[in-house]
Tab-separated table of C-alpha atoms in Angstrom:
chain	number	residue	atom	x	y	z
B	1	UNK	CA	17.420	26.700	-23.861
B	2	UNK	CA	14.522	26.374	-26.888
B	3	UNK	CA	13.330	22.936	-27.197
B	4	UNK	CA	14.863	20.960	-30.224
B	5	UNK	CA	12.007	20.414	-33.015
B	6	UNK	CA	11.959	17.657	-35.495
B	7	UNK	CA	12.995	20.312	-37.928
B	8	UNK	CA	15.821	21.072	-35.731
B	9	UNK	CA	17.184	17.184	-36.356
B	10	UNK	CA	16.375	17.105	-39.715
B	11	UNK	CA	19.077	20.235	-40.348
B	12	UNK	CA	21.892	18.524	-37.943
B	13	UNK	CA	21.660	15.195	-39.647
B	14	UNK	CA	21.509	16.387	-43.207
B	15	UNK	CA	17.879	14.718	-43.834
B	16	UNK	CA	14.828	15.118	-44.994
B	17	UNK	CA	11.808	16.257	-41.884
B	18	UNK	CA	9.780	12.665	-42.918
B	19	UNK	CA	12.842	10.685	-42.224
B	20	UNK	CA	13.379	12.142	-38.978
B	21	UNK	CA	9.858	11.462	-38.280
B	22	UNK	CA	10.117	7.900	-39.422
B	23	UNK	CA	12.892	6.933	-36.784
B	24	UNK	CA	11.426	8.764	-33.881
B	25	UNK	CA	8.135	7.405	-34.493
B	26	UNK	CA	9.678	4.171	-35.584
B	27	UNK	CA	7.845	4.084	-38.735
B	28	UNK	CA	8.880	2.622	-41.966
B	29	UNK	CA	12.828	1.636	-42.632
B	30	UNK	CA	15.300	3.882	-42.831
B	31	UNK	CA	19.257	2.976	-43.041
B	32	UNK	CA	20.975	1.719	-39.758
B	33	UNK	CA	23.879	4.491	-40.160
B	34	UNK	CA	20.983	7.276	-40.484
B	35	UNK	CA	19.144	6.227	-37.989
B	36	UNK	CA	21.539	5.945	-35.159
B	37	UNK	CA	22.930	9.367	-36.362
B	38	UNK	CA	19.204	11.343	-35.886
B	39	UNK	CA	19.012	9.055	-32.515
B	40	UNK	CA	22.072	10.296	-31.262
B	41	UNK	CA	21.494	13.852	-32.598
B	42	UNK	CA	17.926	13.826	-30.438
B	43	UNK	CA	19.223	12.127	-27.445
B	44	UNK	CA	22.050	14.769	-27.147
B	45	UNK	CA	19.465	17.653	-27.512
B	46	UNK	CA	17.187	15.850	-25.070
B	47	UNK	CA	14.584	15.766	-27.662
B	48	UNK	CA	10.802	15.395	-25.960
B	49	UNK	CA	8.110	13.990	-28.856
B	50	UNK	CA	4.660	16.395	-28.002
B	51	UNK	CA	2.710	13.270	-26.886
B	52	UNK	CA	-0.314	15.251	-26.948
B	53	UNK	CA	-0.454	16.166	-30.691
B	54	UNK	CA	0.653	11.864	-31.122
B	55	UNK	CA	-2.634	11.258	-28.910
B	56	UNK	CA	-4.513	13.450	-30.535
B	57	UNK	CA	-3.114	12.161	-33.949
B	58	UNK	CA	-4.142	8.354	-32.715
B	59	UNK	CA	-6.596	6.361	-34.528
B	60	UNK	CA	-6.703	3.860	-31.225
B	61	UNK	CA	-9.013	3.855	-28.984
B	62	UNK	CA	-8.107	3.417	-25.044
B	63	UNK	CA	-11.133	2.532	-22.350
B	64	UNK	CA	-10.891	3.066	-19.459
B	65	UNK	CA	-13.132	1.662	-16.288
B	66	UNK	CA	-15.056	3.398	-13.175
B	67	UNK	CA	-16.162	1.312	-10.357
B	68	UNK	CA	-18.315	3.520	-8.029
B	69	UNK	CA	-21.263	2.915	-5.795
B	70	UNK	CA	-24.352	3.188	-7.741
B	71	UNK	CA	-25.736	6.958	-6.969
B	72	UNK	CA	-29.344	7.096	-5.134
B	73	UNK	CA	-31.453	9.402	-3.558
B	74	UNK	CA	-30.065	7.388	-0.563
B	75	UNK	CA	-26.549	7.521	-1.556
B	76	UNK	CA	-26.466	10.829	-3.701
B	77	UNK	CA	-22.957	11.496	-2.276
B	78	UNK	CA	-21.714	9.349	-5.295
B	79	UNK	CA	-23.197	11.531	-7.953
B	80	UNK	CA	-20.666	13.795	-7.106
B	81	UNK	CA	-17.362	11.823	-8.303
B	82	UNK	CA	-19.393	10.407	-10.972
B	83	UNK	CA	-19.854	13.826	-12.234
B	84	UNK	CA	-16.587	14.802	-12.343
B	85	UNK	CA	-15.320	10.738	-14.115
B	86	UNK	CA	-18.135	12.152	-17.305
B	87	UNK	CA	-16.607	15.216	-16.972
B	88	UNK	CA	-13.177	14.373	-17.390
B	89	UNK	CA	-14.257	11.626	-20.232
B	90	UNK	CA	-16.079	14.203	-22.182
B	91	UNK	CA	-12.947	16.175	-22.763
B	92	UNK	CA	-10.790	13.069	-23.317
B	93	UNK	CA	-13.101	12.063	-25.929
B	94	UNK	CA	-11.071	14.076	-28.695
B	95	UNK	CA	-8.221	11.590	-28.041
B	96	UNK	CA	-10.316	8.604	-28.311
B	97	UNK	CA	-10.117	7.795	-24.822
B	98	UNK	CA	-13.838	6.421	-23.123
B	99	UNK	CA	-14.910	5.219	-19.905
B	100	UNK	CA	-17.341	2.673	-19.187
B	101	UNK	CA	-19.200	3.113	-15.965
B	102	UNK	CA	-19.967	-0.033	-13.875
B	103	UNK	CA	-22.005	0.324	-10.447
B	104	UNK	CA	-22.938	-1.768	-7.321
B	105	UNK	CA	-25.262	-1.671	-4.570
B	106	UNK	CA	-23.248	0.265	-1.862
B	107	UNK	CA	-24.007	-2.514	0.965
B	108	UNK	CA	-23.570	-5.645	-1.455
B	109	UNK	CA	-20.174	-7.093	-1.272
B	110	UNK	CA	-21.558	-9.796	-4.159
B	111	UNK	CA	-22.357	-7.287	-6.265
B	112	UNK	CA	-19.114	-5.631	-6.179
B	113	UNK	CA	-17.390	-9.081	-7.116
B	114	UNK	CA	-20.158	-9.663	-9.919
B	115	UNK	CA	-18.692	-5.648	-11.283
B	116	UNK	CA	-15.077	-6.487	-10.796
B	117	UNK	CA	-15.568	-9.180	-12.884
B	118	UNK	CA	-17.259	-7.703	-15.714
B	119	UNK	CA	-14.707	-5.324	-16.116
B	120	UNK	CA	-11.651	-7.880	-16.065
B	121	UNK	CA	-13.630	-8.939	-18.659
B	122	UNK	CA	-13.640	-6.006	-20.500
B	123	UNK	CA	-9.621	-5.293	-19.862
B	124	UNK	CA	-9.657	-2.064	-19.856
B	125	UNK	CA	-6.729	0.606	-20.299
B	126	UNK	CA	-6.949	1.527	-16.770
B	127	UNK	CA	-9.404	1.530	-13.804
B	128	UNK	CA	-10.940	3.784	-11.420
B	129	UNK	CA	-12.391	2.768	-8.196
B	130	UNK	CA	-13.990	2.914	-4.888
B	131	UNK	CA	-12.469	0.447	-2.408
B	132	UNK	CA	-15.005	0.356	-0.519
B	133	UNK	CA	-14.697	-3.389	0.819
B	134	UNK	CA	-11.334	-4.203	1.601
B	135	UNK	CA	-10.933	-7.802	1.354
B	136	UNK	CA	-13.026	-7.742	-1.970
B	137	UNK	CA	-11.104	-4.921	-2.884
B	138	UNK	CA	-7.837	-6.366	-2.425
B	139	UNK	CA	-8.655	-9.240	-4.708
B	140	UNK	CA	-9.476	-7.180	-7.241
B	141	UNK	CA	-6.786	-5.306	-7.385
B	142	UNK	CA	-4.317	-8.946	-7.470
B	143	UNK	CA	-6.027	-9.652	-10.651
B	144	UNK	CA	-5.763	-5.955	-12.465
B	145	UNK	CA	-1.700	-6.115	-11.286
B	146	UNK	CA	-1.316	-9.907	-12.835
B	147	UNK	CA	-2.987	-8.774	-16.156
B	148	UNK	CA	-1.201	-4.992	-15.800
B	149	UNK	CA	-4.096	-2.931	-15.414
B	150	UNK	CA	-3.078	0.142	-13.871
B	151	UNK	CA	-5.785	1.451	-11.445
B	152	UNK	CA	-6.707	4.886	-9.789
B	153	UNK	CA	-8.219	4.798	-6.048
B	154	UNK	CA	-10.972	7.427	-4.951
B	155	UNK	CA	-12.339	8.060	-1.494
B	156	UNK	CA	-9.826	5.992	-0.126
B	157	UNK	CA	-6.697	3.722	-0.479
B	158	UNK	CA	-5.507	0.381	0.025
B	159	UNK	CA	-1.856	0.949	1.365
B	160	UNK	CA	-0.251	-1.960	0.329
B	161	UNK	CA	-1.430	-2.336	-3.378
B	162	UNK	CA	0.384	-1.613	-6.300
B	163	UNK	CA	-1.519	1.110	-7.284
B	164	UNK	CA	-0.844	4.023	-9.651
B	165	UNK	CA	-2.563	6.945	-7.611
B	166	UNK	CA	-4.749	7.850	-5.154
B	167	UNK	CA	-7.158	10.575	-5.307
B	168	UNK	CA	-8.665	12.117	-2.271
B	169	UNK	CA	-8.444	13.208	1.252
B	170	UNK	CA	-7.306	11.331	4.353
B	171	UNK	CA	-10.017	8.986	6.119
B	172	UNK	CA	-8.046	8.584	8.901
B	173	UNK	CA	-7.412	12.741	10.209
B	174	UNK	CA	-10.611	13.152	8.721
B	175	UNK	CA	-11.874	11.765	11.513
B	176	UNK	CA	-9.591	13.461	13.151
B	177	UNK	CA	-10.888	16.561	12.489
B	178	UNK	CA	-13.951	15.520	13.441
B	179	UNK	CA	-13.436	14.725	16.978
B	180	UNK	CA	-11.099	18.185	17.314
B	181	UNK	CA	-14.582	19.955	16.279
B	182	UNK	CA	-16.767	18.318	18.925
B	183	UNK	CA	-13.772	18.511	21.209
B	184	UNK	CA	-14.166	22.010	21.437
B	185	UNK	CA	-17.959	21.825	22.146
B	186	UNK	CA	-18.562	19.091	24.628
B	187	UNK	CA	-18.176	19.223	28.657
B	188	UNK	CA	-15.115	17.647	29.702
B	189	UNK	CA	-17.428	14.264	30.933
B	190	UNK	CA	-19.816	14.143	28.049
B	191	UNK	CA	-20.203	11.264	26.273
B	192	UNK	CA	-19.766	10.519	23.207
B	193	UNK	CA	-21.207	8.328	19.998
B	194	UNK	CA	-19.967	7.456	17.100
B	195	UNK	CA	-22.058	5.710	14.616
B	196	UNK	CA	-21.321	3.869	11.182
B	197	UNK	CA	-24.154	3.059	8.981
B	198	UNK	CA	-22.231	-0.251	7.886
B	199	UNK	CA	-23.077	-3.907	8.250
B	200	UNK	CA	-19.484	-4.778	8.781
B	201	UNK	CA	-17.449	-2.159	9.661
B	202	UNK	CA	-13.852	-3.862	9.522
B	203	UNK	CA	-14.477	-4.485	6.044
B	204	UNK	CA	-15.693	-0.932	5.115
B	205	UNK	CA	-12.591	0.486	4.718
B	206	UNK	CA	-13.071	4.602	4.637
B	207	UNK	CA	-15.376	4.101	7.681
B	208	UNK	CA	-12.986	2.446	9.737
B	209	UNK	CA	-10.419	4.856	8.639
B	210	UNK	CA	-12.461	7.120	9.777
B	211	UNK	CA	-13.274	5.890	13.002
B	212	UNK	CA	-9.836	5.038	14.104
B	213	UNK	CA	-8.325	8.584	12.909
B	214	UNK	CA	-11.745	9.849	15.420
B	215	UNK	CA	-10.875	7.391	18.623
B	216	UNK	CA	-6.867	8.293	18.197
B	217	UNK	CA	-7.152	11.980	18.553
B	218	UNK	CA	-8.559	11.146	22.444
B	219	UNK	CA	-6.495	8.320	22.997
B	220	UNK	CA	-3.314	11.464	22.377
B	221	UNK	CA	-4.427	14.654	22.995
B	222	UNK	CA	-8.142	15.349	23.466
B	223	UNK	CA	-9.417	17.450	26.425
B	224	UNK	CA	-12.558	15.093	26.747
B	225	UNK	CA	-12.622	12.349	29.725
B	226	UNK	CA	-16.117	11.063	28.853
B	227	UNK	CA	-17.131	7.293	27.183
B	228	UNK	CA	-16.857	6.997	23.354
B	229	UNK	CA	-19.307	4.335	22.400
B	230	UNK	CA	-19.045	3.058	18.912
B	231	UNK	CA	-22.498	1.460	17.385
B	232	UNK	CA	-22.889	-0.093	14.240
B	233	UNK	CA	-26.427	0.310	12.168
B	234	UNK	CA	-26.242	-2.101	9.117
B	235	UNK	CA	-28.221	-0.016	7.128
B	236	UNK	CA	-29.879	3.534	6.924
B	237	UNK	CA	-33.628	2.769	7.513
B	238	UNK	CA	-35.201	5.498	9.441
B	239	UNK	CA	-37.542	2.532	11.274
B	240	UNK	CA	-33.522	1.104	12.339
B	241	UNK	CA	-31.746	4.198	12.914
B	242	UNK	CA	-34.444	4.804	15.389
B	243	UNK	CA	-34.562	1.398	17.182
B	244	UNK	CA	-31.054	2.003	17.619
B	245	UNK	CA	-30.728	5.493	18.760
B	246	UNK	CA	-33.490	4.999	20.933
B	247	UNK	CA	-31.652	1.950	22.510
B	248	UNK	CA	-28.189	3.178	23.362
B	249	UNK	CA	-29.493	6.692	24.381
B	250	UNK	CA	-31.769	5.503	26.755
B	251	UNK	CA	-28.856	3.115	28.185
B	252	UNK	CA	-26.414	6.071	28.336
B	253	UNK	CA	-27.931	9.322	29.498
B	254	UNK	CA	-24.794	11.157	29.216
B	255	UNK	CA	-24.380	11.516	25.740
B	256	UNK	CA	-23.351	14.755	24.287
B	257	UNK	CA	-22.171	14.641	21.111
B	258	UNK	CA	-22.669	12.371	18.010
B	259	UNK	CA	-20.313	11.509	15.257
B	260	UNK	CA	-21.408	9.835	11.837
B	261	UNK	CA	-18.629	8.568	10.135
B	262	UNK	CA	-20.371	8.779	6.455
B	263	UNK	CA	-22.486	11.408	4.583
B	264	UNK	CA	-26.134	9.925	5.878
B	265	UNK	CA	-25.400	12.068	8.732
B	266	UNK	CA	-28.903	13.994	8.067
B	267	UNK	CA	-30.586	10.548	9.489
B	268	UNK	CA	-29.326	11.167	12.565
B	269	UNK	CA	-30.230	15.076	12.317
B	270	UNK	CA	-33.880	13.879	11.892
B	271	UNK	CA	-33.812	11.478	14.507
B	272	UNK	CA	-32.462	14.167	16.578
B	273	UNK	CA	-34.820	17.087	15.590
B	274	UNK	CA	-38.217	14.588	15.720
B	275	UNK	CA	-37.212	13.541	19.363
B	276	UNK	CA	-36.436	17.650	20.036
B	277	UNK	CA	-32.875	16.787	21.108
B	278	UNK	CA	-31.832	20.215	20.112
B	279	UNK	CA	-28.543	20.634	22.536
B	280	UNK	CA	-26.813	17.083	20.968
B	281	UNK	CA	-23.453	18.134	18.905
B	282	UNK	CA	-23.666	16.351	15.780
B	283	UNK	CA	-20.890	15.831	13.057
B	284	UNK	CA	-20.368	14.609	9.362
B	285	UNK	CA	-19.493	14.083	6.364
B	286	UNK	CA	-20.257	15.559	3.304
B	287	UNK	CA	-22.056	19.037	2.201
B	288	UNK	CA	-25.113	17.322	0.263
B	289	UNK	CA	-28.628	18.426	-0.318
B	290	UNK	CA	-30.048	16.690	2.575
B	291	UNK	CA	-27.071	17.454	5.126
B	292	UNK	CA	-26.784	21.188	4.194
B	293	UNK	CA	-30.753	21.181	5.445
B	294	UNK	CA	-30.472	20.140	8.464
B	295	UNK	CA	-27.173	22.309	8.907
B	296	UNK	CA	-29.195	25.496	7.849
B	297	UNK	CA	-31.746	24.569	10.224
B	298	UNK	CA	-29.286	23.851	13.120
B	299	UNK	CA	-29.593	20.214	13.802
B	300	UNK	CA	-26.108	19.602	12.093
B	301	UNK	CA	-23.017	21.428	13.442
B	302	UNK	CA	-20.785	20.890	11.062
B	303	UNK	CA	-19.784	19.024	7.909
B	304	UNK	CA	-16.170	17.781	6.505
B	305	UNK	CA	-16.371	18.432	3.371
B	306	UNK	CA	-13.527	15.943	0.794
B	307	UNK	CA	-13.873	17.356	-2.776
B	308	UNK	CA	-15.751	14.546	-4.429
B	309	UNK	CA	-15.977	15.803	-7.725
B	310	UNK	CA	-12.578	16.806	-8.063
B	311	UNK	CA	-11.696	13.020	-6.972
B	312	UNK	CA	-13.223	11.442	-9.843
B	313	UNK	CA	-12.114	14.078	-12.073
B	314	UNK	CA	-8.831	14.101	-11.229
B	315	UNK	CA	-8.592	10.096	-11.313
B	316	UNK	CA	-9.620	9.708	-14.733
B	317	UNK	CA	-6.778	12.313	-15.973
B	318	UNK	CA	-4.257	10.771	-14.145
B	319	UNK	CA	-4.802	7.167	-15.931
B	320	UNK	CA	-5.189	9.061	-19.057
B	321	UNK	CA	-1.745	10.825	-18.684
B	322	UNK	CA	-0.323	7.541	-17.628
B	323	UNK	CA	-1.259	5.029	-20.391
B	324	UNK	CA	-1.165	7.724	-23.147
B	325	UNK	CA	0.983	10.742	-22.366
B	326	UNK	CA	3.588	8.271	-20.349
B	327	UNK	CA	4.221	11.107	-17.445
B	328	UNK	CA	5.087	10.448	-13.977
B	329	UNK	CA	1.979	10.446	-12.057
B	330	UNK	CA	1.962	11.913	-8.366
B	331	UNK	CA	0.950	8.878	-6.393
B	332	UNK	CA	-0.807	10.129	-3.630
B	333	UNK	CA	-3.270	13.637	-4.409
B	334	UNK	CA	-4.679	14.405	-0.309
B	335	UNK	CA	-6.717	17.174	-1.509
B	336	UNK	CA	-7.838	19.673	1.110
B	337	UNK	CA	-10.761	19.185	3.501
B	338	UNK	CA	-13.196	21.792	4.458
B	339	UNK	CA	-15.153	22.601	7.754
B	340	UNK	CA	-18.272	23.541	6.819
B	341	UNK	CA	-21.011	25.312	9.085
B	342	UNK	CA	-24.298	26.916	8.719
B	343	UNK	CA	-22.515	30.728	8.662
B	344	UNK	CA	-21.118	29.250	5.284
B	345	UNK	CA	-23.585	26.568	4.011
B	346	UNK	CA	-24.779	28.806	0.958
B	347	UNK	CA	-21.251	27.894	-0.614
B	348	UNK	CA	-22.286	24.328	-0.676
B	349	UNK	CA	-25.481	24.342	-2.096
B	350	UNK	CA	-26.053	23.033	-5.371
């Protein structure tokens, strides 16, 4: 069945195309008999206005919101959904939708507050976001649902928020994944150590995701027997990561496979390579510059790889074809993780 067109109405009811346009659009008066009659005539045909050609039509101007960690040479993971949020606003621009970008130090819970409250200042259309610190995170988000502010999560999800959609892959069989991988490659006794570069890991919430999802796949079907010890580094200084590593391996002999839990992984790889402790498994996240180096070059086994671009692309669309195209959004988007090794690095590289 062809889709009834303003025209369409116009001819049924006996009126002129403006009129028809002036009810629908609920523009300008028109008489109470007429306009129940065109109603009736488009609710019967199960007329659908083209909310793209309104948006596009629109003189109004909708902002939208990113919250992200700010990208560094450190953290250059985050250039990646940031790419894809300009992306996405560039070809939203033509129906006056923009997004303002606000940032904060990935390790500085203050600084995340001191963001989330710039932009309740700024009450946008819609925000996307990082949760990266859960109980900040889940204050944030009270205040967006008392005020209505429909929000978008990336890189991971707060289960019991009201939110509109989540973008991204699953933290917790990502690290499930993980520990399948080493699983294969470590003796049935070997130790094993996982390591988060956080300063408070219950707090961090796609690390802890992560680490649970790794811990549970022994716990209920892993072949390995061997110790999983769990260390926390509170940041990524090389001078640290070395204190550290030299620490707990020289107190457990018998480790034979390491697990990072974010995408700094290629600390560990030069840790590992400088103290020429070539036959350690070592696993990770994220297929960046400095991680696909030390994958070519052997020190890393393998990467998970979780679409990052596509997150904050996808994100931004979703908010845009929630506030102005008023379509049913797909809450939760998992999108697809990949295994990545050095026989297929060269797909990866930018």
């Amino acid at each position: 069945m062809a889709k009834i067109r303003i025209k369409d109405i116009a001819e049924q009811a006996g009126v002129s195309v403006g009129t028809v346009d002036r009810v629908l659009h609920n523009r300008g008066e028109v008489a109470e008999e007429t306009k129940n009659k065109i109603l009736e005539i488009a609710k019967g045909n199960n007329y659908q206005p083209n909310l793209i050609a309104r948006a596009l039509t629109s003189k109004k101007q909708s902002v939208f919101a990113s919250l992200l960690p700010t990208p560094t040479e450190e953290d250059i993971f985050w250039q990646k959904p940031l790419n894809g949020i300009n992306d996405a606003a560039e070809e939203l621009e033509q129906f006056q939708v923009f997004v303002e970008k606000f940032f904060f130090e990935h390790y500085n819970e203050q600084d995340f507050i001191k963001q989330t409250e710039a932009i309740l200042k700024l009450k946008p259309s819609g925000v996307v976001f990082a949760p990266i610190f859960t109980k900040e995170s889940i204050e944030f988000t009270r205040k967006l649902d008392k005020i209505g502010i429909p929000y978008v999560f990336v890189e991971s999800k707060l289960e019991n928020s009201n939110y509109l959609a989540y973008v991204g892959s699953d933290g917790y069989n990502g690290g499930r994944v993980a520990a399948n991988l080493i699983d294969f490659g470590i003796p049935t006794d070997g130790d094993i150590l996982v390591i988060n570069l956080a300063k408070n890991l219950e707090n961090v919430l796609h690390l802890n995701q992560r680490t649970q999802g790794f811990l549970s796949y022994f716990m209920d079907k892993g072949k390995n027997e061997g110790l999983k010890i769990t260390i926390e580094i509170p940041t990524s200084k090389s001078e640290l990561i070395k204190e550290k590593l030299n620490h707990v391996l020289m107190q457990n002999k018998n480790i034979k496979a390491i697990f990072t839990t974010g995408s700094k992984v290629y600390k560990i790889a030069r840790y590992l390579e400088a103290n020429k402790l070539n036959d350690m498994i070592l696993v990770g996240f994220d297929p960046i510059d400095q991680n696909i180096h030390y994958l070519n070059k052997g020190s890393i086994n393998f990467l998970i790889g979780q679409h990052p671009y596509q997150q904050g692309f996808k994100a931004v669309k979703k908010l845009f074809e929630h506030v102005l195209l008023q379509h049913e959004i797909n809450k939760d988007e998992y999108l697809p993780v990949d295994i990545i090794n050095n026989e297929c690095f060269k797909l990866y590289q930018s």
